[in-house]
Amino acid sequence: MFERVLGLPAHPLFIHAAVVLVPLLAVAAILYGVWPAARRHVRWTMIVLAVAAPGAVFAAKESGEEFQKIDNFQSPELQAKIEQHEGFGSSLFWIILGLAVVALVMAYLVRLAPAESIGPALVHWALAGLTVVLALAALYYVFKAGDSGAKMVWDGF
């Protein structure tokens, strides 16, 4: 399922969804957590992205594992680069999964107006802080994974 899409390698196709959805989720979650006036505008977008972004990263990760099995990619030098790229992708998957869970919990607990929120303000700010940390980590790892993959492609492996 993750090897080809309409005869084309799936990995180059799936990574584009991850590269777009991860930063969108990161920005939406940060806005929701730290800027109460933005909550009304980003709540449902954040919820949808919290479901879609981990799915996109999972598809990119799984398709990458299939992609690396191609015979042309078996040299030791290239396999070392692929393992580094794969490490960034695996870290990104766990971070984006954590960010998605925190974003969904925050959407449930932290409502549109502070008076409507469930739980104490300390919980809200703890979730907002965790969201910022996870979002920044997700942005870092999506950049590192994308950069390492792009360098392999454009530098000719």
Short mmCIF file of C-alpha atoms in Angstrom, two decimals:
data_model
loop_
_atom_site.label_atom_id
_atom_site.label_comp_id
_atom_site.label_asym_id
_atom_site.label_seq_id
_atom_site.Cartn_x
_atom_site.Cartn_y
_atom_site.Cartn_z
CA MET A 1 0.00 0.00 0.00
CA PHE A 2 2.83 2.42 0.80
CA GLU A 3 5.07 1.42 -2.09
CA ARG A 4 3.41 2.96 -5.17
CA VAL A 5 0.55 5.28 -6.12
CA LEU A 6 -0.59 4.98 -9.74
CA GLY A 7 2.78 3.45 -10.63
CA LEU A 8 4.82 6.24 -9.00
CA PRO A 9 6.87 5.81 -5.82
CA ALA A 10 4.58 6.79 -2.94
CA HIS A 11 7.17 8.44 -0.71
CA PRO A 12 7.78 11.56 -2.83
CA LEU A 13 4.02 12.01 -3.04
CA PHE A 14 3.22 11.47 0.66
CA ILE A 15 5.96 13.70 2.02
CA HIS A 16 4.29 16.77 0.58
CA ALA A 17 1.25 16.27 2.79
CA ALA A 18 3.46 15.96 5.86
CA VAL A 19 5.53 19.02 4.94
CA VAL A 20 2.36 21.11 4.66
CA LEU A 21 0.22 19.70 7.48
CA VAL A 22 2.85 19.58 10.25
CA PRO A 23 3.62 23.33 10.19
CA LEU A 24 -0.07 24.15 9.88
CA LEU A 25 -0.86 22.08 12.98
CA ALA A 26 2.07 23.62 14.85
CA VAL A 27 0.92 27.17 14.11
CA ALA A 28 -2.76 26.45 14.78
CA ALA A 29 -2.00 24.75 18.10
CA ILE A 30 0.29 27.56 19.25
CA LEU A 31 -2.33 30.17 18.32
CA TYR A 32 -5.06 28.24 20.12
CA GLY A 33 -2.98 27.80 23.23
CA VAL A 34 -1.55 31.28 23.70
CA TRP A 35 -3.97 33.67 21.99
CA PRO A 36 -7.55 33.42 23.32
CA ALA A 37 -8.93 35.73 20.60
CA ALA A 38 -7.77 33.30 17.91
CA ARG A 39 -9.50 30.26 19.41
CA ARG A 40 -12.81 30.89 17.69
CA HIS A 41 -11.07 30.99 14.32
CA VAL A 42 -8.66 28.06 14.61
CA ARG A 43 -10.42 25.52 16.84
CA TRP A 44 -11.94 23.26 14.18
CA THR A 45 -8.98 23.73 11.86
CA MET A 46 -6.67 22.61 14.67
CA ILE A 47 -8.86 19.58 15.42
CA VAL A 48 -8.87 18.48 11.76
CA LEU A 49 -5.11 19.04 11.48
CA ALA A 50 -4.54 17.08 14.71
CA VAL A 51 -6.04 14.07 12.96
CA ALA A 52 -4.61 14.64 9.47
CA ALA A 53 -0.99 15.59 10.28
CA PRO A 54 -0.05 12.38 12.15
CA GLY A 55 -1.69 10.38 9.36
CA ALA A 56 0.38 12.21 6.75
CA VAL A 57 3.60 11.70 8.71
CA PHE A 58 2.77 8.00 9.20
CA ALA A 59 2.15 7.56 5.46
CA ALA A 60 5.41 9.37 4.63
CA LYS A 61 7.33 7.26 7.17
CA GLU A 62 5.91 3.95 5.98
CA SER A 63 6.33 4.81 2.31
CA GLY A 64 9.93 5.83 3.03
CA GLU A 65 10.63 2.41 4.51
CA GLU A 66 9.37 0.83 1.30
CA PHE A 67 11.25 3.35 -0.84
CA GLN A 68 14.62 2.57 0.77
CA LYS A 69 14.36 -1.08 -0.36
CA ILE A 70 14.92 -0.07 -3.99
CA ASP A 71 18.01 -1.79 -5.41
CA ASN A 72 19.65 1.50 -6.44
CA PHE A 73 19.75 2.68 -2.81
CA GLN A 74 21.78 -0.16 -1.30
CA SER A 75 25.26 1.40 -1.19
CA PRO A 76 26.64 1.77 2.36
CA GLU A 77 27.11 5.55 1.96
CA LEU A 78 23.54 6.05 0.81
CA GLN A 79 22.15 3.73 3.47
CA ALA A 80 23.90 5.86 6.14
CA LYS A 81 22.22 8.99 4.77
CA ILE A 82 18.88 7.19 4.58
CA GLU A 83 19.19 6.02 8.20
CA GLN A 84 19.83 9.60 9.35
CA HIS A 85 16.82 10.80 7.32
CA GLU A 86 14.73 7.96 8.71
CA GLY A 87 15.74 8.93 12.26
CA PHE A 88 14.45 12.46 11.71
CA GLY A 89 11.20 11.04 10.29
CA SER A 90 10.71 8.64 13.19
CA SER A 91 11.31 11.40 15.75
CA LEU A 92 8.88 13.62 13.87
CA PHE A 93 6.20 10.92 13.97
CA TRP A 94 6.32 10.58 17.76
CA ILE A 95 6.48 14.33 18.30
CA ILE A 96 3.57 15.06 15.95
CA LEU A 97 1.56 12.30 17.59
CA GLY A 98 2.18 13.94 20.99
CA LEU A 99 1.31 17.37 19.60
CA ALA A 100 -1.91 16.02 18.12
CA VAL A 101 -2.97 14.46 21.43
CA VAL A 102 -2.15 17.63 23.37
CA ALA A 103 -3.99 19.75 20.78
CA LEU A 104 -7.10 17.57 21.03
CA VAL A 105 -7.00 17.62 24.83
CA MET A 106 -6.55 21.38 24.72
CA ALA A 107 -9.50 21.76 22.31
CA TYR A 108 -11.64 19.85 24.80
CA LEU A 109 -10.44 21.50 28.01
CA VAL A 110 -9.67 25.04 26.86
CA ARG A 111 -12.83 26.48 25.35
CA LEU A 112 -13.32 29.63 23.31
CA ALA A 113 -13.61 31.93 26.32
CA PRO A 114 -11.59 31.50 29.54
CA ALA A 115 -14.81 31.36 31.59
CA GLU A 116 -15.95 28.32 29.56
CA SER A 117 -12.74 26.34 30.07
CA ILE A 118 -12.81 23.10 32.00
CA GLY A 119 -10.26 22.86 34.80
CA PRO A 120 -8.00 25.45 36.39
CA ALA A 121 -6.03 28.05 34.50
CA LEU A 122 -2.83 26.25 35.50
CA VAL A 123 -3.88 23.26 33.36
CA HIS A 124 -4.55 25.58 30.42
CA TRP A 125 -1.12 27.19 30.65
CA ALA A 126 0.62 23.86 31.17
CA LEU A 127 -1.06 22.55 28.00
CA ALA A 128 -0.19 25.75 26.14
CA GLY A 129 3.45 25.48 27.21
CA LEU A 130 3.64 21.82 26.23
CA THR A 131 2.02 22.70 22.91
CA VAL A 132 4.63 25.34 22.15
CA VAL A 133 7.48 22.96 22.99
CA LEU A 134 6.05 20.12 20.90
CA ALA A 135 5.17 22.45 18.02
CA LEU A 136 8.70 23.87 17.89
CA ALA A 137 10.14 20.35 18.02
CA ALA A 138 7.81 19.26 15.21
CA LEU A 139 8.89 22.25 13.09
CA TYR A 140 12.54 21.40 13.73
CA TYR A 141 12.16 17.73 12.79
CA VAL A 142 10.01 18.35 9.72
CA PHE A 143 12.72 20.75 8.54
CA LYS A 144 15.57 18.31 9.30
CA ALA A 145 13.78 15.38 7.65
CA GLY A 146 12.88 17.45 4.61
CA ASP A 147 16.33 18.99 4.35
CA SER A 148 18.15 15.67 4.62
CA GLY A 149 15.83 14.08 2.04
CA ALA A 150 16.13 17.02 -0.34
CA LYS A 151 19.92 16.97 -0.07
CA MET A 152 19.97 13.29 -1.01
CA VAL A 153 17.83 14.00 -4.07
CA TRP A 154 19.46 17.20 -5.25
CA ASP A 155 23.04 16.21 -4.46
CA GLY A 156 22.56 13.02 -6.47
CA PHE A 157 22.52 10.69 -3.47
#
